[in-house]
Structure formats: structure tokens, C-alpha cells
């Protein structure tokens, strides 16, 4: 009989929850699974876009993390203040927790303060608060320009800002104000979802532009003037706005940086098939992990679908290490995501990011059925995990 082991998972977002719940099904109860988060509730981030358009409430897309305790997962509330990857230990509220297997699933921190004026001028729809204030502020806009701004790369969910622009455009039509409102999307990227390849990127850009949305690639914001409601870009361009919805710059959480876990990329380097860091028994998955796609020299996108798939692989491998049962698994780079396009429709991007000589991603045209697929997935996630 194996000794009782502790798996300590830092971060109860999509990756951490998927790992904890899968592991709990695979590991005998004698082994401890501790899941740490600073928040009391999990918010299903993909649904923030529907919260923004008034189609969801915060309660509908949140679940209390304590609900996982009833399933044999030890839920620890508190902020991770320090991580020692050599000792496989973390400090939460001054208390030290030691592990046999330590998993870092702390996601990406949102750092709007990197761009002067940004947080004072606009709404960060990547957070529950920002999506909620945007939901209310949009109702006051019946003329002028709505700007959807991607402040920096990389950012999680390459599809989300494109979806936000199309959903806001649909919202203006539903509110009967579309004629007086111009919608523009500004991004430092060369095109939407460039990692998916030129054909997918071009097809998505056409979908956006067909709705009369101005698409402005290669525009890196340098500053926002909240008083004059103007945005300045590194290429010398400027624009005004009546309403600003932004994706803030992202970075690895400070506690992860301070633990010496990050590489030059700013993220935690891992083996792309096993999520193992350079420290034995220490893993990183989801948004906090940095994986470079050797085929194209770009990072693997940060997305819940990928975090989930990585977590599944890691759960089987940790369970195997502890119990000696089951086959080892490898993350093969597969992922998929729905892309809301407005009018009650969604497209679907799916494929293999580890494909050679380039990621092999396919985009299915928007349909009502795919929109319902996205809704069904939201319900499934919240029901299955909680
Ligand atoms: C608007 C929006 C739409 C999206 N749509 C999609 C989509 O359609 N499809 C898709 O695949 N992805 C989507 N994503 C991206 C997806 O949500 C993320 O990629 C995914 O959540 C990453 O999972 P994670 O577990 O790595 O990190 P997260 O889910 O961000 O979880 C990290 C957790 O760590 C906790 N934490 C951080 N620091 C600390 C600390 N110091 N102490 C304690 N706890 C801490 C946080 O509270 C959080 O709960 C979307 C994201 C947004 C914002």
C-alpha cells in the first residue's frame, strides 16, 4: 500500500478545478487533494461576455468553491503568499502547506496599470467587476464610438475580444442605436487569432468586418486620456471613444515570479506534454504556463479549453505515480472553442496546436446550433464540476 500523499493545487480556476475533480475520481480518499484560491467563488470566465450584454447575472455564472469540499477536495481559502518549488511548499495566510505533488494553476494576473489612464477610462471586461460596469455603461451609449481594445499580448482566449466586438454590435442593433454608433477593434496583433494560421485569421476578420466593425491590427496602445476620451498608439494613430471596453495587459502572478519559476518569456516553462517544470514534482498548467510552439515560434494560446485538457493529462499522470495504476498520458496540443458572433450564432475553432509544420486549426461557420452548443457547454461545466 502506498503512503498517503498530498497533492497541492494552487489556483481554483478552470485548470485547478478540472485537475482536482478528475484526480478525486482517480485517487483513493486516503490521499489528500488540497485546492487553494483567494476567491470564495469560481466564476466561469467565458460567460463574462454574456454578463456584459445583460444575458447572465453574476450568480448564474458563479459557484461557491466550498461545494467541492463535499466531493472530498480540501478547499483552502486564502492568498498564496510564497511558493518554494524546491521544498514543494506554499504559504497561505502565513500557514505553510507541503506537498508531494505541487501544481501551479494560478492563471494570468491582469495588470491594467501598465498602460497610463487605461483603468480610469474604460471597462475591463476580463473581470467580473469590469464586465458588470460595462453592462450598465453600454446602455447610455446611443451615438459615438465604442472601442474594443486589446492592450497587449499575450492575452487569454484569443477569440474573446473579437466576440466582444461582435456581441456589442448585435447589442446596438437590438437596442435600436446601431446607426449612430461606430464600433472599432484595436489590437497589437497582425490579425485575429494569428496562431490559428492565415486562413482562419482572415475568415474571422471577414466575419468582423462584414458587421461594419472597424478592425485595426498592429495598433499597440501607449496611453489613454480619460478626460479627453482619447487613445494613443505606438504607430502615431489616435482615436476617440464614447465607451471603452478593454482587455488589460497580462502577466504571471507576482508570487510565481518571486518564486523564480518564470523564464524570460515571463511565464513558467514546462514540458509541453507533461506540464512538468524544471523542479521535480512541481507542475504548472493553464494560463500561467509558457509553452512555445516550435513550429511557428509563437506561444500556445492561453485558453480554458487547453487548461482543461492539460489538467486531464496531469491528473492521470499524478494518479499513476501515486497508485502505480493506469497508463501515462501526454498532452497533444488539442483544443477547441466556440466563437460568439452575435445574432444568436457562434462559430467553432478546433484543432491541434502542436501540428507540424504549423498548428492545424479549423473554423466552422457560425450557426444557431453552435451558439446553443456554447450554452450547453457552460451548463455542463457548472453542473459537472460542482
Ligand atoms: C471574457 C473571457 C472569455 C473567455 N472565453 C473563453 C472561451 O470561450 N474558451 C476558452 O477556452 N477560454 C476562454 N477564456 C479563457 C479562460 O477563462 C482561461 O484561459 C482559463 O480560465 C485559464 O485557466 P487557469 O486555471 O489557468 O486560470 P484561471 O481560471 O484564471 O484561475 C486562476 C485562479 O488562481 C487564483 N489566484 C491567482 N493568484 C492567486 C493567489 N496569489 N492566491 C490564491 N489564488 C490565486 C485566481 O483567483 C483564480 O481562481 C475566456 C476568458 C475571459 C476573461
CSV table of C-alpha atoms and ligand atoms in Angstrom, one decimal:
chain,number,residue,atom,x,y,z
A,1,UNK,CA,0.0,0.0,0.0
A,2,UNK,CA,1.4,3.4,-1.0
A,3,UNK,CA,1.9,6.0,1.8
A,4,UNK,CA,-0.8,8.7,1.9
A,5,UNK,CA,0.2,11.6,-0.4
A,6,UNK,CA,-0.7,15.2,-0.7
A,7,UNK,CA,-1.4,16.9,-4.0
A,8,UNK,CA,-1.5,20.7,-3.5
A,9,UNK,CA,-3.1,22.7,-6.3
A,10,UNK,CA,-2.6,26.4,-6.2
A,11,UNK,CA,-5.5,28.2,-8.0
A,12,UNK,CA,-9.1,27.0,-8.4
A,13,UNK,CA,-9.8,28.3,-11.9
A,14,UNK,CA,-10.6,26.2,-14.9
A,15,UNK,CA,-7.4,24.2,-14.8
A,16,UNK,CA,-7.2,23.8,-11.0
A,17,UNK,CA,-10.8,22.7,-10.7
A,18,UNK,CA,-10.6,20.3,-13.6
A,19,UNK,CA,-7.5,18.7,-12.1
A,20,UNK,CA,-8.9,18.4,-8.6
A,21,UNK,CA,-12.2,16.9,-9.7
A,22,UNK,CA,-10.6,14.4,-12.1
A,23,UNK,CA,-7.9,13.4,-9.5
A,24,UNK,CA,-10.5,12.9,-6.9
A,25,UNK,CA,-12.2,10.3,-9.1
A,26,UNK,CA,-8.9,8.6,-9.7
A,27,UNK,CA,-7.3,8.6,-6.3
A,28,UNK,CA,-8.4,6.7,-3.2
A,29,UNK,CA,-9.7,9.0,-0.4
A,30,UNK,CA,-6.7,8.3,1.8
A,31,UNK,CA,-4.7,10.7,-0.5
A,32,UNK,CA,-5.3,14.3,0.2
A,33,UNK,CA,-6.1,16.8,-2.6
A,34,UNK,CA,-5.9,20.5,-1.4
A,35,UNK,CA,-7.1,23.2,-3.7
A,36,UNK,CA,-6.2,26.8,-2.8
A,37,UNK,CA,-7.8,30.1,-4.0
A,38,UNK,CA,-8.1,33.7,-2.9
A,39,UNK,CA,-11.7,33.9,-4.1
A,40,UNK,CA,-14.7,32.2,-2.3
A,41,UNK,CA,-16.4,31.6,-5.7
A,42,UNK,CA,-15.4,30.3,-9.1
A,43,UNK,CA,-16.6,32.5,-12.0
A,44,UNK,CA,-16.9,30.7,-15.3
A,45,UNK,CA,-14.9,33.4,-17.4
A,46,UNK,CA,-16.3,32.5,-20.9
A,47,UNK,CA,-19.7,33.6,-19.7
A,48,UNK,CA,-18.5,37.1,-18.8
A,49,UNK,CA,-19.3,38.1,-22.4
A,50,UNK,CA,-22.9,37.3,-21.7
A,51,UNK,CA,-22.8,39.1,-18.4
A,52,UNK,CA,-21.5,42.1,-20.3
A,53,UNK,CA,-24.6,42.1,-22.7
A,54,UNK,CA,-27.0,41.5,-19.8
A,55,UNK,CA,-27.8,37.9,-20.8
A,56,UNK,CA,-26.4,36.5,-17.5
A,57,UNK,CA,-26.2,37.6,-13.9
A,58,UNK,CA,-23.1,37.1,-11.7
A,59,UNK,CA,-24.9,34.4,-9.7
A,60,UNK,CA,-25.7,32.4,-12.8
A,61,UNK,CA,-22.1,32.1,-13.8
A,62,UNK,CA,-20.5,31.6,-10.3
A,63,UNK,CA,-20.3,28.7,-7.9
A,64,UNK,CA,-19.0,28.6,-4.3
A,65,UNK,CA,-15.7,26.7,-4.1
A,66,UNK,CA,-16.9,25.2,-0.8
A,67,UNK,CA,-19.2,23.0,-2.8
A,68,UNK,CA,-16.1,21.0,-3.8
A,69,UNK,CA,-15.5,20.1,-0.2
A,70,UNK,CA,-18.5,17.7,-0.3
A,71,UNK,CA,-16.7,15.8,-3.0
A,72,UNK,CA,-13.6,15.1,-1.0
A,73,UNK,CA,-11.5,18.0,-2.0
A,74,UNK,CA,-10.0,20.1,0.7
A,75,UNK,CA,-10.7,23.7,-0.2
A,76,UNK,CA,-8.3,26.3,1.3
A,77,UNK,CA,-9.4,29.9,1.2
A,78,UNK,CA,-6.5,32.4,1.1
A,79,UNK,CA,-3.9,34.2,-0.9
A,80,UNK,CA,-0.8,32.2,-1.9
A,81,UNK,CA,2.0,34.5,-0.5
A,82,UNK,CA,5.0,32.4,-1.2
A,83,UNK,CA,6.0,29.3,-3.1
A,84,UNK,CA,9.1,27.3,-2.5
A,85,UNK,CA,9.4,24.9,-5.5
A,86,UNK,CA,12.5,23.2,-4.0
A,87,UNK,CA,10.5,22.1,-1.0
A,88,UNK,CA,7.2,21.7,-2.8
A,89,UNK,CA,5.7,24.1,-0.3
A,90,UNK,CA,3.4,27.2,-0.3
A,91,UNK,CA,2.4,29.7,2.3
A,92,UNK,CA,-1.2,30.8,2.6
A,93,UNK,CA,-2.2,33.3,5.3
A,94,UNK,CA,1.1,32.6,7.0
A,95,UNK,CA,0.5,28.9,7.1
A,96,UNK,CA,2.8,26.5,5.3
A,97,UNK,CA,1.4,23.7,3.2
A,98,UNK,CA,3.8,20.9,2.0
A,99,UNK,CA,3.1,18.6,-0.9
A,100,UNK,CA,4.3,15.5,-2.6
A,101,UNK,CA,3.0,16.9,-5.9
A,102,UNK,CA,2.7,20.7,-6.2
A,103,UNK,CA,0.6,22.2,-9.1
A,104,UNK,CA,0.7,25.8,-10.0
A,105,UNK,CA,-2.6,26.8,-11.7
A,106,UNK,CA,-2.7,30.5,-10.7
A,107,UNK,CA,-3.7,31.8,-14.1
A,108,UNK,CA,-2.6,35.1,-15.5
A,109,UNK,CA,-2.7,38.3,-13.5
A,110,UNK,CA,-4.4,41.3,-15.1
A,111,UNK,CA,-2.3,44.4,-15.0
A,112,UNK,CA,-4.1,47.4,-16.5
A,113,UNK,CA,-1.8,49.8,-14.6
A,114,UNK,CA,0.9,49.1,-17.2
A,115,UNK,CA,-1.0,51.5,-19.6
A,116,UNK,CA,-1.4,55.0,-18.2
A,117,UNK,CA,-5.0,56.1,-18.0
A,118,UNK,CA,-6.5,52.7,-19.1
A,119,UNK,CA,-8.3,51.7,-16.0
A,120,UNK,CA,-9.7,55.2,-15.3
A,121,UNK,CA,-11.0,55.5,-18.9
A,122,UNK,CA,-12.6,52.1,-19.6
A,123,UNK,CA,-14.1,48.8,-18.5
A,124,UNK,CA,-12.0,45.7,-18.1
A,125,UNK,CA,-14.5,43.1,-19.4
A,126,UNK,CA,-12.0,40.3,-18.4
A,127,UNK,CA,-13.1,40.8,-14.7
A,128,UNK,CA,-16.5,40.3,-13.1
A,129,UNK,CA,-16.5,43.9,-11.9
A,130,UNK,CA,-15.5,45.4,-15.3
A,131,UNK,CA,-18.0,43.2,-17.2
A,132,UNK,CA,-20.7,44.4,-14.8
A,133,UNK,CA,-19.9,48.1,-15.1
A,134,UNK,CA,-19.7,47.7,-18.9
A,135,UNK,CA,-23.1,46.1,-19.0
A,136,UNK,CA,-24.6,49.2,-17.3
A,137,UNK,CA,-22.5,51.8,-19.2
A,138,UNK,CA,-23.3,50.4,-22.6
A,139,UNK,CA,-27.0,51.3,-22.1
A,140,UNK,CA,-26.1,55.0,-22.0
A,141,UNK,CA,-24.4,54.8,-25.5
A,142,UNK,CA,-26.6,55.7,-28.4
A,143,UNK,CA,-24.1,57.6,-30.6
A,144,UNK,CA,-20.3,57.9,-30.9
A,145,UNK,CA,-17.7,55.2,-30.9
A,146,UNK,CA,-17.4,52.0,-28.9
A,147,UNK,CA,-13.8,50.8,-28.9
A,148,UNK,CA,-12.8,47.3,-28.0
A,149,UNK,CA,-9.1,47.5,-27.2
A,150,UNK,CA,-6.6,44.7,-26.7
A,151,UNK,CA,-3.9,46.4,-24.7
A,152,UNK,CA,-1.0,43.9,-25.1
A,153,UNK,CA,-0.1,40.3,-26.0
A,154,UNK,CA,-0.3,37.6,-24.8
A,155,UNK,CA,-3.9,37.6,-23.5
A,156,UNK,CA,-6.2,34.8,-22.6
A,157,UNK,CA,-8.8,33.5,-25.0
A,158,UNK,CA,-7.6,34.9,-28.4
A,159,UNK,CA,-11.3,34.8,-29.5
A,160,UNK,CA,-12.8,36.7,-26.7
A,161,UNK,CA,-12.2,40.4,-27.7
A,162,UNK,CA,-13.4,39.5,-31.2
A,163,UNK,CA,-16.6,38.0,-29.8
A,164,UNK,CA,-17.0,41.1,-27.5
A,165,UNK,CA,-16.9,43.4,-30.5
A,166,UNK,CA,-19.5,41.3,-32.4
A,167,UNK,CA,-21.8,40.9,-29.4
A,168,UNK,CA,-21.7,44.7,-28.7
A,169,UNK,CA,-22.5,45.3,-32.3
A,170,UNK,CA,-25.5,43.0,-32.1
A,171,UNK,CA,-26.5,44.6,-28.8
A,172,UNK,CA,-26.6,48.0,-30.5
A,173,UNK,CA,-28.9,46.6,-33.2
A,174,UNK,CA,-31.1,45.1,-30.6
A,175,UNK,CA,-31.3,48.4,-28.7
A,176,UNK,CA,-32.1,50.3,-32.0
A,177,UNK,CA,-29.0,52.6,-31.8
A,178,UNK,CA,-26.7,50.9,-34.4
A,179,UNK,CA,-27.0,53.8,-36.9
A,180,UNK,CA,-25.4,56.3,-34.6
A,181,UNK,CA,-22.7,54.0,-33.2
A,182,UNK,CA,-19.4,53.1,-34.8
A,183,UNK,CA,-17.6,50.1,-33.4
A,184,UNK,CA,-13.9,49.6,-33.7
A,185,UNK,CA,-11.5,46.9,-32.5
A,186,UNK,CA,-7.8,47.9,-32.0
A,187,UNK,CA,-5.2,45.3,-31.4
A,188,UNK,CA,-1.4,44.9,-31.5
A,189,UNK,CA,-1.9,41.6,-33.3
A,190,UNK,CA,-1.4,41.3,-37.1
A,191,UNK,CA,-4.9,39.9,-37.3
A,192,UNK,CA,-7.4,38.0,-35.2
A,193,UNK,CA,-6.1,34.7,-33.7
A,194,UNK,CA,-2.9,34.7,-35.7
A,195,UNK,CA,-1.7,31.4,-34.1
A,196,UNK,CA,-4.6,29.6,-35.9
A,197,UNK,CA,-2.9,30.5,-39.2
A,198,UNK,CA,-3.6,33.0,-42.0
A,199,UNK,CA,-6.8,31.3,-43.4
A,200,UNK,CA,-8.6,31.2,-40.1
A,201,UNK,CA,-7.4,34.7,-39.2
A,202,UNK,CA,-8.6,36.1,-42.5
A,203,UNK,CA,-12.0,34.3,-42.2
A,204,UNK,CA,-12.5,35.7,-38.7
A,205,UNK,CA,-11.6,39.2,-39.8
A,206,UNK,CA,-14.1,39.0,-42.6
A,207,UNK,CA,-16.8,38.0,-40.2
A,208,UNK,CA,-16.0,41.0,-38.0
A,209,UNK,CA,-15.8,43.5,-40.9
A,210,UNK,CA,-19.0,42.2,-42.5
A,211,UNK,CA,-20.8,43.5,-39.5
A,212,UNK,CA,-19.4,47.0,-40.1
A,213,UNK,CA,-16.9,46.8,-37.3
A,214,UNK,CA,-13.6,48.6,-38.0
A,215,UNK,CA,-10.7,46.2,-37.5
A,216,UNK,CA,-7.4,47.9,-36.7
A,217,UNK,CA,-4.4,45.5,-36.5
A,218,UNK,CA,-0.9,46.4,-35.4
A,219,UNK,CA,-2.1,49.2,-33.0
A,220,UNK,CA,-0.3,48.9,-29.7
A,221,UNK,CA,-1.8,51.3,-27.2
A,222,UNK,CA,0.7,53.6,-25.3
A,223,UNK,CA,-1.7,55.7,-23.2
A,224,UNK,CA,-5.3,56.6,-22.7
A,225,UNK,CA,-6.5,60.1,-21.8
A,226,UNK,CA,-9.7,59.6,-19.6
A,227,UNK,CA,-10.6,63.3,-19.6
A,228,UNK,CA,-10.4,63.8,-23.4
A,229,UNK,CA,-11.5,60.3,-24.1
A,230,UNK,CA,-8.7,59.6,-26.5
A,231,UNK,CA,-6.4,56.6,-27.1
A,232,UNK,CA,-2.8,57.0,-28.4
A,233,UNK,CA,-1.0,54.2,-30.2
A,234,UNK,CA,2.7,53.5,-30.8
A,235,UNK,CA,2.3,53.9,-34.5
A,236,UNK,CA,1.2,57.6,-34.1
A,237,UNK,CA,-2.5,56.9,-34.6
A,238,UNK,CA,-5.1,58.3,-32.1
A,239,UNK,CA,-8.8,57.7,-31.7
A,240,UNK,CA,-11.7,59.0,-29.6
A,241,UNK,CA,-14.3,56.9,-27.9
A,242,UNK,CA,-17.7,57.2,-26.2
A,243,UNK,CA,-17.2,53.8,-24.5
A,244,UNK,CA,-14.0,51.8,-24.0
A,245,UNK,CA,-14.1,48.0,-23.4
A,246,UNK,CA,-10.6,46.7,-22.9
A,247,UNK,CA,-8.5,43.6,-22.4
A,248,UNK,CA,-5.7,44.6,-20.0
A,249,UNK,CA,-2.1,43.5,-20.2
A,250,UNK,CA,-1.5,40.1,-18.6
A,251,UNK,CA,1.5,38.8,-16.5
A,252,UNK,CA,2.4,35.9,-14.3
A,253,UNK,CA,1.1,36.4,-10.8
A,254,UNK,CA,3.8,38.2,-8.6
A,255,UNK,CA,4.1,35.2,-6.2
A,256,UNK,CA,5.0,33.0,-9.2
A,257,UNK,CA,7.6,35.5,-10.4
A,258,UNK,CA,9.1,35.8,-6.9
A,259,UNK,CA,9.4,32.0,-6.6
A,260,UNK,CA,11.9,32.1,-9.5
A,261,UNK,CA,9.6,30.0,-11.6
A,262,UNK,CA,9.4,32.2,-14.7
A,263,UNK,CA,11.6,32.3,-17.7
A,264,UNK,CA,12.5,35.2,-19.9
A,265,UNK,CA,9.0,34.9,-21.6
A,266,UNK,CA,7.6,36.0,-18.2
A,267,UNK,CA,5.7,32.6,-17.8
A,268,UNK,CA,6.5,29.3,-16.3
A,269,UNK,CA,8.3,27.0,-18.7
A,270,UNK,CA,7.0,23.4,-18.7
A,271,UNK,CA,7.4,20.2,-20.7
A,272,UNK,CA,4.7,20.7,-23.3
A,273,UNK,CA,3.4,17.1,-22.9
A,274,UNK,CA,3.5,16.6,-19.2
A,275,UNK,CA,3.4,20.1,-17.6
A,276,UNK,CA,6.4,19.3,-15.5
A,277,UNK,CA,8.5,22.4,-14.5
A,278,UNK,CA,12.3,22.1,-14.0
A,279,UNK,CA,11.6,21.2,-10.4
A,280,UNK,CA,10.8,17.5,-9.8
A,281,UNK,CA,7.2,17.0,-8.6
A,282,UNK,CA,6.2,20.6,-9.5
A,283,UNK,CA,3.9,21.3,-12.4
A,284,UNK,CA,2.3,24.4,-14.0
A,285,UNK,CA,-0.7,24.4,-16.2
A,286,UNK,CA,-3.1,26.7,-17.9
A,287,UNK,CA,-2.5,30.4,-18.4
A,288,UNK,CA,0.5,30.6,-16.0
A,289,UNK,CA,2.4,28.1,-18.1
A,290,UNK,CA,4.6,29.2,-21.0
A,291,UNK,CA,4.8,26.9,-24.0
A,292,UNK,CA,6.4,28.0,-27.2
A,293,UNK,CA,5.1,26.3,-30.4
A,294,UNK,CA,8.3,25.3,-32.0
A,295,UNK,CA,6.6,25.1,-35.4
A,296,UNK,CA,5.8,28.8,-35.6
A,297,UNK,CA,7.8,30.4,-32.7
A,298,UNK,CA,4.6,31.7,-31.1
A,299,UNK,CA,3.2,30.9,-27.6
A,300,UNK,CA,0.5,28.3,-27.1
A,301,UNK,CA,-2.7,30.4,-26.6
A,302,UNK,CA,-4.0,30.8,-23.1
A,303,UNK,CA,-7.4,29.3,-23.0
A,304,UNK,CA,-9.7,27.4,-20.7
A,305,UNK,CA,-10.1,24.5,-23.1
A,306,UNK,CA,-6.3,24.0,-23.2
A,307,UNK,CA,-6.0,24.4,-19.4
A,308,UNK,CA,-8.7,21.7,-19.0
A,309,UNK,CA,-7.1,19.3,-21.4
A,310,UNK,CA,-3.7,19.8,-19.7
A,311,UNK,CA,-5.3,19.2,-16.3
A,312,UNK,CA,-6.8,15.9,-17.5
A,313,UNK,CA,-3.4,14.6,-18.6
A,314,UNK,CA,-1.8,15.7,-15.4
A,315,UNK,CA,-4.5,14.1,-13.2
A,316,UNK,CA,-3.9,10.7,-14.9
A,317,UNK,CA,-0.2,11.0,-14.6
A,318,UNK,CA,-0.2,12.0,-10.9
A,319,UNK,CA,-2.7,9.3,-10.1
A,320,UNK,CA,-0.4,6.8,-11.8
A,321,UNK,CA,2.6,8.0,-9.9
A,322,UNK,CA,0.8,7.6,-6.6
A,323,UNK,CA,-1.0,4.3,-7.2
A,324,UNK,CA,1.1,2.7,-9.9
A,325,UNK,CA,-2.0,2.0,-11.9
A,326,UNK,CA,-3.1,3.2,-15.4
A,327,UNK,CA,-1.1,4.3,-18.4
A,328,UNK,CA,0.8,7.6,-18.5
A,329,UNK,CA,-0.7,10.3,-20.8
A,330,UNK,CA,0.7,13.1,-22.9
A,331,UNK,CA,-0.9,16.4,-23.8
A,332,UNK,CA,-1.0,16.5,-27.5
A,333,UNK,CA,-1.9,20.2,-28.1
A,334,UNK,CA,-5.6,19.7,-28.8
A,335,UNK,CA,-8.1,22.4,-28.1
A,336,UNK,CA,-11.4,23.9,-29.2
A,337,UNK,CA,-13.5,26.9,-28.6
A,338,UNK,CA,-16.9,28.4,-29.5
A,339,UNK,CA,-16.8,32.0,-31.0
A,340,UNK,CA,-19.9,34.0,-30.4
A,341,UNK,CA,-20.7,36.2,-33.5
A,342,UNK,CA,-24.0,37.8,-32.4
A,343,UNK,CA,-27.5,37.2,-33.8
A,344,UNK,CA,-27.7,34.1,-31.6
A,345,UNK,CA,-25.0,32.4,-33.6
A,346,UNK,CA,-21.5,31.1,-32.9
A,347,UNK,CA,-18.6,29.6,-34.9
A,348,UNK,CA,-16.2,26.9,-33.6
A,349,UNK,CA,-12.5,26.8,-33.8
A,350,UNK,CA,-10.8,23.4,-33.1
A,351,UNK,CA,-7.7,21.5,-33.9
A,352,UNK,CA,-4.1,20.7,-32.8
A,353,UNK,CA,-1.8,23.5,-31.8
A,354,UNK,CA,1.2,21.1,-31.8
A,355,UNK,CA,0.6,20.3,-35.5
A,356,UNK,CA,3.5,20.4,-37.9
A,357,UNK,CA,4.7,22.3,-39.9
A,358,UNK,CA,2.1,24.7,-38.3
A,359,UNK,CA,-0.9,24.4,-35.9
A,360,UNK,CA,-3.8,22.7,-37.7
A,361,UNK,CA,-6.9,24.7,-36.7
A,362,UNK,CA,-10.3,24.6,-38.5
A,363,UNK,CA,-13.0,27.2,-38.2
A,364,UNK,CA,-16.6,26.2,-38.6
A,365,UNK,CA,-19.0,28.9,-39.8
A,366,UNK,CA,-21.4,30.5,-37.4
A,367,UNK,CA,-24.7,28.7,-36.8
A,368,UNK,CA,-27.6,28.8,-34.3
A,369,UNK,CA,-26.7,25.2,-33.3
A,370,UNK,CA,-23.1,26.2,-32.3
A,371,UNK,CA,-24.5,29.0,-30.2
A,372,UNK,CA,-26.6,26.5,-28.3
A,373,UNK,CA,-23.5,24.3,-28.1
A,374,UNK,CA,-21.8,27.1,-26.3
A,375,UNK,CA,-24.7,27.5,-23.9
A,376,UNK,CA,-24.8,23.7,-23.3
A,377,UNK,CA,-21.1,23.6,-22.5
A,378,UNK,CA,-21.5,26.4,-19.9
A,379,UNK,CA,-24.3,24.5,-18.2
A,380,UNK,CA,-22.3,21.2,-18.4
A,381,UNK,CA,-19.2,22.8,-16.9
A,382,UNK,CA,-21.0,24.3,-13.9
A,383,UNK,CA,-23.0,21.1,-13.3
A,384,UNK,CA,-20.2,18.6,-13.9
A,385,UNK,CA,-17.6,20.3,-11.6
A,386,UNK,CA,-19.9,21.5,-8.8
B,1,LIG,C1,-14.1,37.1,-21.1
B,1,LIG,C2,-13.4,35.8,-21.3
B,1,LIG,C3,-13.9,34.9,-22.1
B,1,LIG,C4,-13.2,33.7,-22.3
B,1,LIG,N1,-13.7,32.7,-23.1
B,1,LIG,C5,-13.1,31.5,-23.3
B,1,LIG,C6,-13.6,30.5,-24.1
B,1,LIG,O1,-14.7,30.7,-24.7
B,1,LIG,N2,-12.9,29.4,-24.2
B,1,LIG,C7,-11.7,29.1,-23.6
B,1,LIG,O2,-11.2,28.1,-23.7
B,1,LIG,N3,-11.2,30.1,-22.7
B,1,LIG,C8,-11.9,31.2,-22.6
B,1,LIG,N4,-11.4,32.2,-21.7
B,1,LIG,C9,-10.0,32.0,-21.1
B,1,LIG,C10,-10.1,31.1,-19.8
B,1,LIG,O3,-11.1,31.6,-18.9
B,1,LIG,C11,-8.8,31.0,-19.2
B,1,LIG,O4,-7.8,30.7,-20.2
B,1,LIG,C12,-8.8,29.9,-18.1
B,1,LIG,O5,-9.6,30.3,-17.1
B,1,LIG,C13,-7.4,29.6,-17.6
B,1,LIG,O6,-7.5,28.7,-16.6
B,1,LIG,P1,-6.4,28.7,-15.4
B,1,LIG,O7,-6.8,27.6,-14.5
B,1,LIG,O8,-5.0,28.7,-15.9
B,1,LIG,O9,-6.5,30.1,-14.7
B,1,LIG,P2,-7.8,30.8,-14.0
B,1,LIG,O10,-9.1,30.2,-14.5
B,1,LIG,O11,-7.6,32.3,-14.3
B,1,LIG,O12,-7.6,30.5,-12.5
B,1,LIG,C14,-6.6,31.0,-11.7
B,1,LIG,C15,-7.1,31.1,-10.2
B,1,LIG,O13,-6.0,31.4,-9.4
B,1,LIG,C16,-6.4,32.2,-8.4
B,1,LIG,N5,-5.3,33.0,-7.9
B,1,LIG,C17,-4.5,33.8,-8.6
B,1,LIG,N6,-3.5,34.3,-7.8
B,1,LIG,C18,-3.7,33.8,-6.6
B,1,LIG,C19,-3.0,33.9,-5.3
B,1,LIG,N7,-1.9,34.6,-5.2
B,1,LIG,N8,-3.5,33.2,-4.3
B,1,LIG,C20,-4.6,32.5,-4.4
B,1,LIG,N9,-5.3,32.3,-5.5
B,1,LIG,C21,-4.9,33.0,-6.6
B,1,LIG,C22,-7.5,33.1,-9.1
B,1,LIG,O14,-8.4,33.6,-8.1
B,1,LIG,C23,-8.2,32.1,-10.0
B,1,LIG,O15,-9.3,31.5,-9.4
B,1,LIG,C24,-12.0,33.4,-21.5
B,1,LIG,C25,-11.6,34.4,-20.6
B,1,LIG,C26,-12.2,35.6,-20.5
B,1,LIG,C27,-11.7,36.6,-19.5
